[in-house]
Tab-separated table of C-alpha atoms and ligand atoms in Angstrom:
chain	number	residue	atom	x	y	z
X	1	MET	CA	9.324	-13.274	30.289
X	2	ARG	CA	8.654	-11.777	26.966
X	3	VAL	CA	4.856	-10.327	25.618
X	4	ALA	CA	3.998	-9.523	22.118
X	5	ILE	CA	1.037	-7.862	20.825
X	6	VAL	CA	-0.303	-8.488	17.361
X	7	GLY	CA	-2.482	-5.496	16.082
X	8	ALA	CA	-0.898	-3.106	18.263
X	9	THR	CA	-2.062	-0.233	16.384
X	10	GLY	CA	-5.940	-0.935	16.272
X	11	ALA	CA	-8.629	-0.084	18.550
X	12	VAL	CA	-8.093	-3.034	21.075
X	13	GLY	CA	-4.346	-3.122	20.535
X	14	HIS	CA	-4.405	0.516	21.889
X	15	GLU	CA	-6.472	-0.587	25.056
X	16	LEU	CA	-3.956	-3.670	25.461
X	17	LEU	CA	-1.102	-1.419	26.027
X	18	LYS	CA	-3.103	0.896	28.410
X	19	VAL	CA	-4.276	-2.494	30.523
X	20	LEU	CA	-0.696	-3.663	30.511
X	21	GLU	CA	0.479	-0.786	31.638
X	22	SER	CA	-1.230	-0.966	35.236
X	23	SER	CA	-1.365	-5.142	34.665
X	24	THR	CA	-0.120	-7.270	37.369
X	25	LEU	CA	1.525	-9.652	34.660
X	26	GLN	CA	5.256	-9.890	35.422
X	27	PHE	CA	7.009	-9.390	32.140
X	28	ASP	CA	10.333	-7.902	30.865
X	29	GLU	CA	9.679	-7.179	27.317
X	30	LEU	CA	6.884	-5.918	25.108
X	31	LEU	CA	6.867	-6.314	21.222
X	32	LEU	CA	4.459	-4.729	18.920
X	33	PHE	CA	3.402	-5.900	15.708
X	34	ALA	CA	0.625	-4.732	12.972
X	35	SER	CA	0.301	-4.722	9.272
X	36	PRO	CA	3.545	-3.400	6.937
X	37	ARG	CA	1.391	-0.036	6.986
X	38	SER	CA	2.177	0.514	10.568
X	39	ALA	CA	5.884	-0.438	10.389
X	40	GLY	CA	8.229	1.661	12.312
X	41	THR	CA	5.155	3.450	14.235
X	42	GLN	CA	6.214	4.550	17.720
X	43	LEU	CA	3.949	3.919	20.422
X	44	THR	CA	4.484	4.597	24.168
X	45	PHE	CA	4.654	2.056	26.915
X	46	ARG	CA	5.142	2.865	30.325
X	47	GLY	CA	7.001	6.174	29.442
X	48	GLN	CA	9.084	4.421	26.836
X	49	PRO	CA	8.691	4.267	23.015
X	50	LEU	CA	8.236	1.138	21.198
X	51	THR	CA	8.537	0.507	17.654
X	52	VAL	CA	5.856	-1.517	15.700
X	53	GLN	CA	7.011	-4.205	13.503
X	54	VAL	CA	5.734	-5.964	10.379
X	55	THR	CA	4.462	-9.206	11.874
X	56	PRO	CA	6.337	-12.049	10.426
X	57	GLU	CA	5.065	-14.821	8.548
X	58	GLY	CA	6.056	-17.459	10.925
X	59	ALA	CA	7.208	-18.030	14.769
X	60	ILE	CA	7.220	-14.970	17.123
X	61	ASP	CA	9.865	-14.919	20.042
X	62	ALA	CA	7.506	-14.540	22.767
X	63	ASP	CA	5.963	-16.420	25.636
X	64	VAL	CA	2.557	-15.023	25.512
X	65	ILE	CA	0.805	-13.351	22.405
X	66	LEU	CA	-1.985	-11.234	22.683
X	67	ALA	CA	-3.460	-11.418	19.045
X	68	SER	CA	-5.707	-8.835	17.597
X	69	ALA	CA	-5.507	-8.361	14.067
X	70	GLY	CA	-8.564	-10.290	13.184
X	71	GLY	CA	-9.627	-13.951	12.107
X	72	SER	CA	-7.869	-14.860	8.907
X	73	ILE	CA	-4.153	-13.635	10.560
X	74	SER	CA	-5.038	-15.644	13.726
X	75	LYS	CA	-5.999	-18.598	11.739
X	76	ALA	CA	-3.064	-18.796	9.421
X	77	LEU	CA	-0.278	-17.696	12.076
X	78	ALA	CA	-1.653	-18.890	15.621
X	79	PRO	CA	-0.527	-22.573	14.936
X	80	LYS	CA	3.021	-21.279	13.942
X	81	TRP	CA	3.360	-18.953	17.199
X	82	VAL	CA	2.185	-22.413	19.379
X	83	GLU	CA	4.724	-24.192	17.345
X	84	GLY	CA	7.373	-21.476	18.349
X	85	GLY	CA	6.269	-22.032	21.746
X	86	ALA	CA	3.925	-19.373	22.705
X	87	VAL	CA	0.712	-19.256	24.447
X	88	VAL	CA	-1.857	-17.122	22.416
X	89	ILE	CA	-4.608	-15.498	23.225
X	90	ASP	CA	-6.547	-14.803	20.975
X	91	ASN	CA	-9.180	-11.943	20.404
X	92	SER	CA	-10.367	-13.293	17.170
X	93	SER	CA	-13.497	-15.755	16.467
X	94	ALA	CA	-11.054	-18.116	14.577
X	95	PHE	CA	-10.714	-21.087	17.188
X	96	ARG	CA	-13.915	-20.104	19.670
X	97	TYR	CA	-15.658	-23.317	18.785
X	98	ASP	CA	-13.031	-25.573	18.584
X	99	ALA	CA	-13.303	-28.276	21.419
X	100	ASP	CA	-9.681	-28.493	22.497
X	101	VAL	CA	-9.477	-24.386	22.869
X	102	PRO	CA	-10.691	-22.830	25.827
X	103	LEU	CA	-12.933	-19.915	25.508
X	104	VAL	CA	-12.386	-18.100	29.187
X	105	VAL	CA	-13.741	-15.205	31.086
X	106	PRO	CA	-11.659	-15.769	34.276
X	107	GLU	CA	-14.615	-14.377	36.805
X	108	VAL	CA	-16.502	-17.606	35.190
X	109	ASN	CA	-14.332	-20.133	34.143
X	110	GLY	CA	-10.708	-19.120	34.845
X	111	ASP	CA	-9.863	-23.108	35.582
X	112	ALA	CA	-10.710	-23.767	31.727
X	113	ALA	CA	-7.558	-22.036	30.606
X	114	LEU	CA	-5.473	-24.234	32.294
X	115	ALA	CA	-6.244	-27.004	30.095
X	116	HIS	CA	-5.198	-25.060	26.891
X	117	ARG	CA	-2.889	-26.512	24.190
X	118	GLY	CA	-1.149	-23.308	22.964
X	119	ILE	CA	-4.333	-21.198	22.156
X	120	ILE	CA	-6.926	-19.894	24.488
X	121	ALA	CA	-9.733	-17.670	22.983
X	122	ASN	CA	-10.947	-14.437	24.178
X	123	PRO	CA	-15.303	-14.292	23.731
X	124	ASN	CA	-17.095	-12.072	21.456
X	125	CYS	CA	-17.391	-8.984	23.582
X	126	THR	CA	-21.070	-9.045	23.873
X	127	THR	CA	-20.991	-12.064	25.152
X	128	ALA	CA	-17.943	-11.495	27.778
X	129	ILE	CA	-20.195	-8.331	29.182
X	130	ALA	CA	-23.098	-10.619	29.482
X	131	VAL	CA	-21.842	-13.570	31.311
X	132	VAL	CA	-20.090	-11.206	33.930
X	133	ALA	CA	-23.378	-10.703	35.256
X	134	VAL	CA	-24.974	-13.757	34.166
X	135	ALA	CA	-22.803	-16.609	35.366
X	136	PRO	CA	-23.299	-15.519	39.004
X	137	ILE	CA	-27.022	-15.714	38.859
X	138	HIS	CA	-27.043	-19.131	37.042
X	139	ARG	CA	-24.974	-20.751	39.471
X	140	ALA	CA	-27.619	-19.627	42.248
X	141	TYR	CA	-30.399	-19.804	40.481
X	142	GLY	CA	-30.037	-21.863	37.590
X	143	VAL	CA	-30.792	-19.850	34.038
X	144	LYS	CA	-32.956	-21.919	31.715
X	145	ARG	CA	-33.692	-19.165	29.155
X	146	MET	CA	-31.984	-15.771	28.106
X	147	ILE	CA	-33.412	-13.399	25.784
X	148	VAL	CA	-30.735	-10.530	24.796
X	149	SER	CA	-31.167	-7.280	23.067
X	150	THR	CA	-27.962	-5.169	22.220
X	151	TYR	CA	-27.194	-1.948	21.665
X	152	GLN	CA	-23.530	-2.038	20.533
X	153	ALA	CA	-20.870	0.743	19.975
X	154	THR	CA	-19.228	1.007	16.686
X	155	SER	CA	-15.878	-0.049	18.670
X	156	GLY	CA	-16.999	-3.140	18.019
X	157	ALA	CA	-16.001	-2.662	14.373
X	158	GLY	CA	-12.633	-1.308	15.585
X	159	ALA	CA	-10.984	2.046	14.903
X	160	LYS	CA	-12.576	2.217	11.382
X	161	GLY	CA	-16.234	1.812	12.761
X	162	MET	CA	-15.349	4.861	15.470
X	163	GLU	CA	-13.936	7.018	12.780
X	164	GLU	CA	-16.698	6.416	10.474
X	165	LEU	CA	-19.061	7.287	13.363
X	166	LEU	CA	-17.311	10.528	13.589
X	167	ASP	CA	-16.916	11.335	9.744
X	168	GLN	CA	-20.514	10.611	8.943
X	169	THR	CA	-21.967	12.673	11.865
X	170	ARG	CA	-19.776	15.771	11.087
X	171	ALA	CA	-20.896	15.060	7.281
X	172	GLU	CA	-24.354	14.929	8.244
X	173	LEU	CA	-24.108	18.210	10.266
X	174	ASN	CA	-22.727	19.854	7.466
X	175	GLY	CA	-25.664	18.565	5.269
X	176	GLU	CA	-23.892	16.546	3.390
X	177	GLN	CA	-24.924	12.744	2.357
X	178	ALA	CA	-23.130	10.240	4.801
X	179	GLN	CA	-21.285	7.664	2.679
X	180	ALA	CA	-21.386	4.085	4.656
X	181	SER	CA	-18.125	1.867	3.948
X	182	VAL	CA	-17.660	0.073	7.406
X	183	PHE	CA	-21.700	-0.566	8.148
X	184	ALA	CA	-23.923	-1.623	6.038
X	185	HIS	CA	-26.005	2.020	6.426
X	186	PRO	CA	-25.141	5.441	7.902
X	187	ILE	CA	-24.807	5.279	11.692
X	188	PRO	CA	-25.326	8.621	12.762
X	189	PHE	CA	-29.180	9.191	14.193
X	190	ASN	CA	-29.989	5.534	13.032
X	191	VAL	CA	-29.951	2.212	14.608
X	192	ILE	CA	-29.008	-0.644	12.574
X	193	PRO	CA	-30.373	-4.226	13.076
X	194	HIS	CA	-27.434	-6.019	11.446
X	195	ILE	CA	-23.967	-7.111	13.096
X	196	ASP	CA	-22.196	-9.595	11.124
X	197	ALA	CA	-23.531	-11.765	8.576
X	198	PHE	CA	-27.182	-13.242	8.241
X	199	GLN	CA	-27.353	-16.818	8.880
X	200	ASP	CA	-29.766	-19.389	7.067
X	201	ASN	CA	-32.105	-19.046	10.423
X	202	GLY	CA	-32.742	-15.607	10.019
X	203	TYR	CA	-30.024	-14.676	13.011
X	204	THR	CA	-27.307	-12.782	12.297
X	205	LYS	CA	-23.764	-14.315	13.212
X	206	GLU	CA	-23.079	-11.825	16.205
X	207	GLU	CA	-26.509	-12.923	17.434
X	208	MET	CA	-25.468	-16.662	16.858
X	209	LYS	CA	-22.175	-16.095	18.929
X	210	VAL	CA	-23.969	-14.752	22.225
X	211	ALA	CA	-25.895	-18.230	22.105
X	212	TRP	CA	-22.952	-20.265	21.372
X	213	GLU	CA	-20.036	-18.765	23.407
X	214	THR	CA	-22.152	-18.331	26.686
X	215	ARG	CA	-23.441	-22.032	26.669
X	216	LYS	CA	-19.673	-22.682	26.105
X	217	ILE	CA	-18.151	-20.189	28.887
X	218	ILE	CA	-20.975	-21.261	31.199
X	219	GLY	CA	-20.470	-24.936	30.482
X	220	ASP	CA	-24.286	-25.509	30.095
X	221	ASP	CA	-25.674	-26.864	26.743
X	222	SER	CA	-29.245	-26.735	27.509
X	223	LEU	CA	-29.435	-23.145	28.096
X	224	LYS	CA	-31.758	-21.483	25.679
X	225	ILE	CA	-30.657	-18.274	24.187
X	226	SER	CA	-32.097	-15.894	21.929
X	227	CYS	CA	-30.511	-12.411	20.673
X	228	THR	CA	-31.448	-9.222	18.726
X	229	ALA	CA	-28.010	-7.703	17.718
X	230	VAL	CA	-27.921	-4.171	16.927
X	231	ARG	CA	-25.535	-1.224	16.515
X	232	ILE	CA	-26.170	2.027	17.662
X	233	PRO	CA	-24.394	5.451	16.999
X	234	THR	CA	-21.979	5.459	20.185
X	235	LEU	CA	-18.306	5.522	20.207
X	236	ARG	CA	-17.649	2.599	22.846
X	237	THR	CA	-19.319	0.387	25.318
X	238	HIS	CA	-22.017	-2.064	24.517
X	239	SER	CA	-25.081	-2.008	26.347
X	240	GLU	CA	-27.641	-5.126	26.575
X	241	ALA	CA	-31.373	-5.549	27.786
X	242	ILE	CA	-31.541	-9.250	29.388
X	243	THR	CA	-34.419	-11.456	30.370
X	244	LEU	CA	-33.793	-14.502	32.577
X	245	GLU	CA	-36.041	-17.246	32.894
X	246	LEU	CA	-34.643	-19.237	36.219
X	247	GLU	CA	-34.933	-22.587	37.648
X	248	ARG	CA	-35.617	-21.480	41.269
X	249	PRO	CA	-37.306	-18.027	41.660
X	250	ALA	CA	-35.386	-15.132	42.586
X	251	THR	CA	-36.121	-11.631	44.010
X	252	PRO	CA	-34.566	-8.346	42.738
X	253	GLU	CA	-33.249	-7.474	46.305
X	254	ALA	CA	-31.585	-11.072	46.316
X	255	VAL	CA	-30.096	-10.603	42.786
X	256	ARG	CA	-28.498	-6.944	43.417
X	257	GLU	CA	-27.126	-8.438	46.852
X	258	LEU	CA	-25.616	-11.294	44.696
X	259	LEU	CA	-24.446	-9.279	42.004
X	260	ALA	CA	-23.150	-6.694	44.492
X	261	GLY	CA	-20.372	-9.384	45.592
X	262	ALA	CA	-19.693	-10.560	42.084
X	263	ALA	CA	-16.085	-10.280	40.540
X	264	GLY	CA	-16.067	-7.872	37.548
X	265	VAL	CA	-19.411	-6.358	38.590
X	266	GLU	CA	-20.501	-2.800	39.321
X	267	VAL	CA	-24.146	-2.801	40.689
X	268	ARG	CA	-25.765	0.485	39.300
X	269	ASP	CA	-29.286	0.519	40.139
X	270	ASN	CA	-31.286	3.319	41.858
X	271	PRO	CA	-33.621	4.616	39.053
X	272	GLU	CA	-35.255	7.283	41.866
X	273	GLY	CA	-31.599	8.688	41.781
X	274	LYS	CA	-31.022	8.283	37.952
X	275	LEU	CA	-28.385	5.697	38.429
X	276	TYR	CA	-28.565	2.928	35.745
X	277	PRO	CA	-25.849	1.740	33.729
X	278	MET	CA	-25.302	3.754	30.452
X	279	PRO	CA	-21.924	4.160	27.941
X	280	LEU	CA	-21.601	7.189	29.475
X	281	THR	CA	-20.536	5.933	33.158
X	282	ALA	CA	-19.319	2.661	31.614
X	283	SER	CA	-16.882	3.539	29.064
X	284	GLY	CA	-13.128	3.235	30.532
X	285	LYS	CA	-14.455	1.212	33.512
X	286	TYR	CA	-12.949	-2.375	34.034
X	287	ASP	CA	-16.599	-3.763	35.758
X	288	VAL	CA	-19.459	-4.112	33.965
X	289	GLU	CA	-22.458	-1.930	35.112
X	290	VAL	CA	-25.669	-3.840	36.102
X	291	GLY	CA	-28.943	-2.047	36.887
X	292	ARG	CA	-32.347	-1.790	36.462
X	293	ILE	CA	-32.875	-5.208	38.159
X	294	ARG	CA	-36.329	-6.164	38.471
X	295	GLU	CA	-38.803	-8.891	38.309
X	296	SER	CA	-39.999	-10.605	35.072
X	297	LEU	CA	-43.572	-9.913	33.768
X	298	VAL	CA	-42.912	-12.753	31.443
X	299	PHE	CA	-41.450	-15.423	33.410
X	300	ASP	CA	-42.699	-16.268	36.970
X	301	GLY	CA	-39.605	-15.647	39.530
X	302	GLY	CA	-37.273	-14.403	36.503
X	303	ILE	CA	-35.288	-11.195	36.361
X	304	ASP	CA	-34.893	-8.230	33.893
X	305	LEU	CA	-31.659	-6.472	33.875
X	306	PHE	CA	-29.386	-3.917	31.662
X	307	VAL	CA	-25.730	-4.060	31.609
X	308	ALA	CA	-23.414	-1.602	29.998
X	309	GLY	CA	-19.729	-2.836	29.833
X	310	ASP	CA	-16.764	-1.155	27.991
X	311	GLN	CA	-16.432	-3.182	24.366
X	312	LEU	CA	-12.684	-2.714	24.205
X	313	LEU	CA	-11.748	-3.386	27.640
X	314	LYS	CA	-14.132	-6.381	29.261
X	315	GLY	CA	-15.103	-7.195	26.034
X	316	ALA	CA	-11.693	-7.290	24.356
X	317	ALA	CA	-8.405	-5.980	26.072
X	318	LEU	CA	-8.872	-6.113	29.471
X	319	ASN	CA	-10.459	-10.010	29.318
X	320	ALA	CA	-7.142	-11.135	27.250
X	321	VAL	CA	-5.007	-9.488	29.853
X	322	GLN	CA	-6.724	-10.919	32.515
X	323	ILE	CA	-6.256	-14.461	31.257
X	324	ALA	CA	-2.742	-13.975	30.849
X	325	GLU	CA	-2.831	-12.556	34.615
X	326	TYR	CA	-4.788	-15.970	35.348
X	327	LEU	CA	-2.411	-18.042	34.101
X	328	GLN	CA	0.721	-16.677	35.808
X	329	GLN	CA	-0.890	-16.382	39.077
X	330	LYS	CA	-1.590	-20.342	38.905
X	331	GLY	CA	2.268	-20.793	37.885
X	332	ALA	CA	1.235	-21.850	34.392
X	333	LEU	CA	3.045	-19.232	32.108
X	334	LYS	CA	6.772	-19.932	31.879
X	335	ALA	CA	9.058	-17.779	30.325
X	336	LYS	CA	11.194	-19.809	27.409
X	337	GLN	CA	14.903	-20.392	27.733
X	338	ARG	CA	16.853	-18.130	25.772
X	339	ALA	CA	20.111	-18.000	24.932
L	401	LIG	P1	-2.743	-1.603	10.999
L	401	LIG	O1	-3.097	-0.621	12.028
L	401	LIG	O2	-1.144	-1.601	10.277
L	401	LIG	O3	-3.635	-1.774	9.870
L	401	LIG	P2	-8.500	-2.875	14.290
L	401	LIG	O4	-9.627	-3.661	14.753
L	401	LIG	O5	-8.899	-1.611	15.143
L	401	LIG	O6	-9.063	-2.423	12.701
L	401	LIG	O7	-7.206	-2.892	14.447
L	401	LIG	C1	-6.678	-4.172	13.624
L	401	LIG	C2	-5.062	-4.246	14.158
L	401	LIG	O8	-4.979	-5.316	12.988
L	401	LIG	C3	-4.316	-2.972	13.547
L	401	LIG	O9	-3.034	-3.120	14.203
L	401	LIG	C4	-3.700	-3.742	12.121
L	401	LIG	O10	-2.681	-2.928	11.607
L	401	LIG	C5	-3.671	-5.192	12.205
L	401	LIG	N1	-3.706	-5.598	10.866
L	401	LIG	C6	-4.773	-5.645	10.025
L	401	LIG	N2	-4.136	-6.252	9.080
L	401	LIG	C7	-3.156	-6.918	9.474
L	401	LIG	C8	-1.889	-7.861	8.476
L	401	LIG	N3	-1.914	-8.247	7.278
L	401	LIG	N4	-0.952	-8.299	9.285
L	401	LIG	C9	-0.788	-7.940	10.833
L	401	LIG	N5	-1.335	-7.150	11.220
L	401	LIG	C10	-2.608	-6.499	10.588
């Protein structure tokens, strides 16, 4: 079994290497690809140096390709990788809305991955983190409406987003004017309610991704979802305040108990002990932290909660590897015959 990472030198690529180190996925060889800028770079995997290669224009001789080099690379090359016999787990938004491409969070809709036709899409990071907490509540109580406000880290814009936060913070502390390039405005000591492009309806594409993708993963087109997506000056981990209107009334105690038994969730909810989800504690963690679970003051029997999930892990690299693990556990991942 041969696994390849395309975009191995990026922020998500780096996490893919780390997650694969301790993954249960059985494979014999790992191939690393990035842009020509990184050709020859050495990265370490399980104590061994691996050399980064230039991403070829055509097929890659691998059984599983974890792609995290952006939408245009995936759009152009993923069909060729599939033709070459690989299963592609794509971290970009290139194929997420195609009817024949499963959009998968294994804890929620793992079985959808089994129906793939070569490409499986990894959801937008904000969506992946939210659905881990919301799907069990939906199954038990039926979510009718969901209102989300996000607090998203600079890691959502890749390694260069994180560098911009650090560089601009240094500049500001030195009394210099910070120059914005990745983000629309300087990010230190600021919050920016603008992630991805504005749409005709006044929402950003990031906000609409949460609505479109949550519906597809949960498998309920009637779910009404509204999101305000905001970039904040943290390095990694996205946080989200979520309000849920439910078909059947829930109590905070029952939801706390339900989520305590849910896969991929860590309930962190003791306000008196100053225990709640935060980027500080959720960063580097596989589970999504969920807390501040309380009765909605707006929707009778509804629930308000706060989640924090590592965007680079559950929001990207970890979820992608978990999809591969799921396929292998189900016997749906086969190594190609090689001479
Ligand atoms: P490189 O480091 O050589 O530029 P991030 O999302 O953190 O910015 O990372 C993006 C990843 O996608 C990096 O590994 C980057 O490689 C890779 N990448 C960017 N452009 C290309 C390209 N044209 N072909 C292959 N990989 C690319």
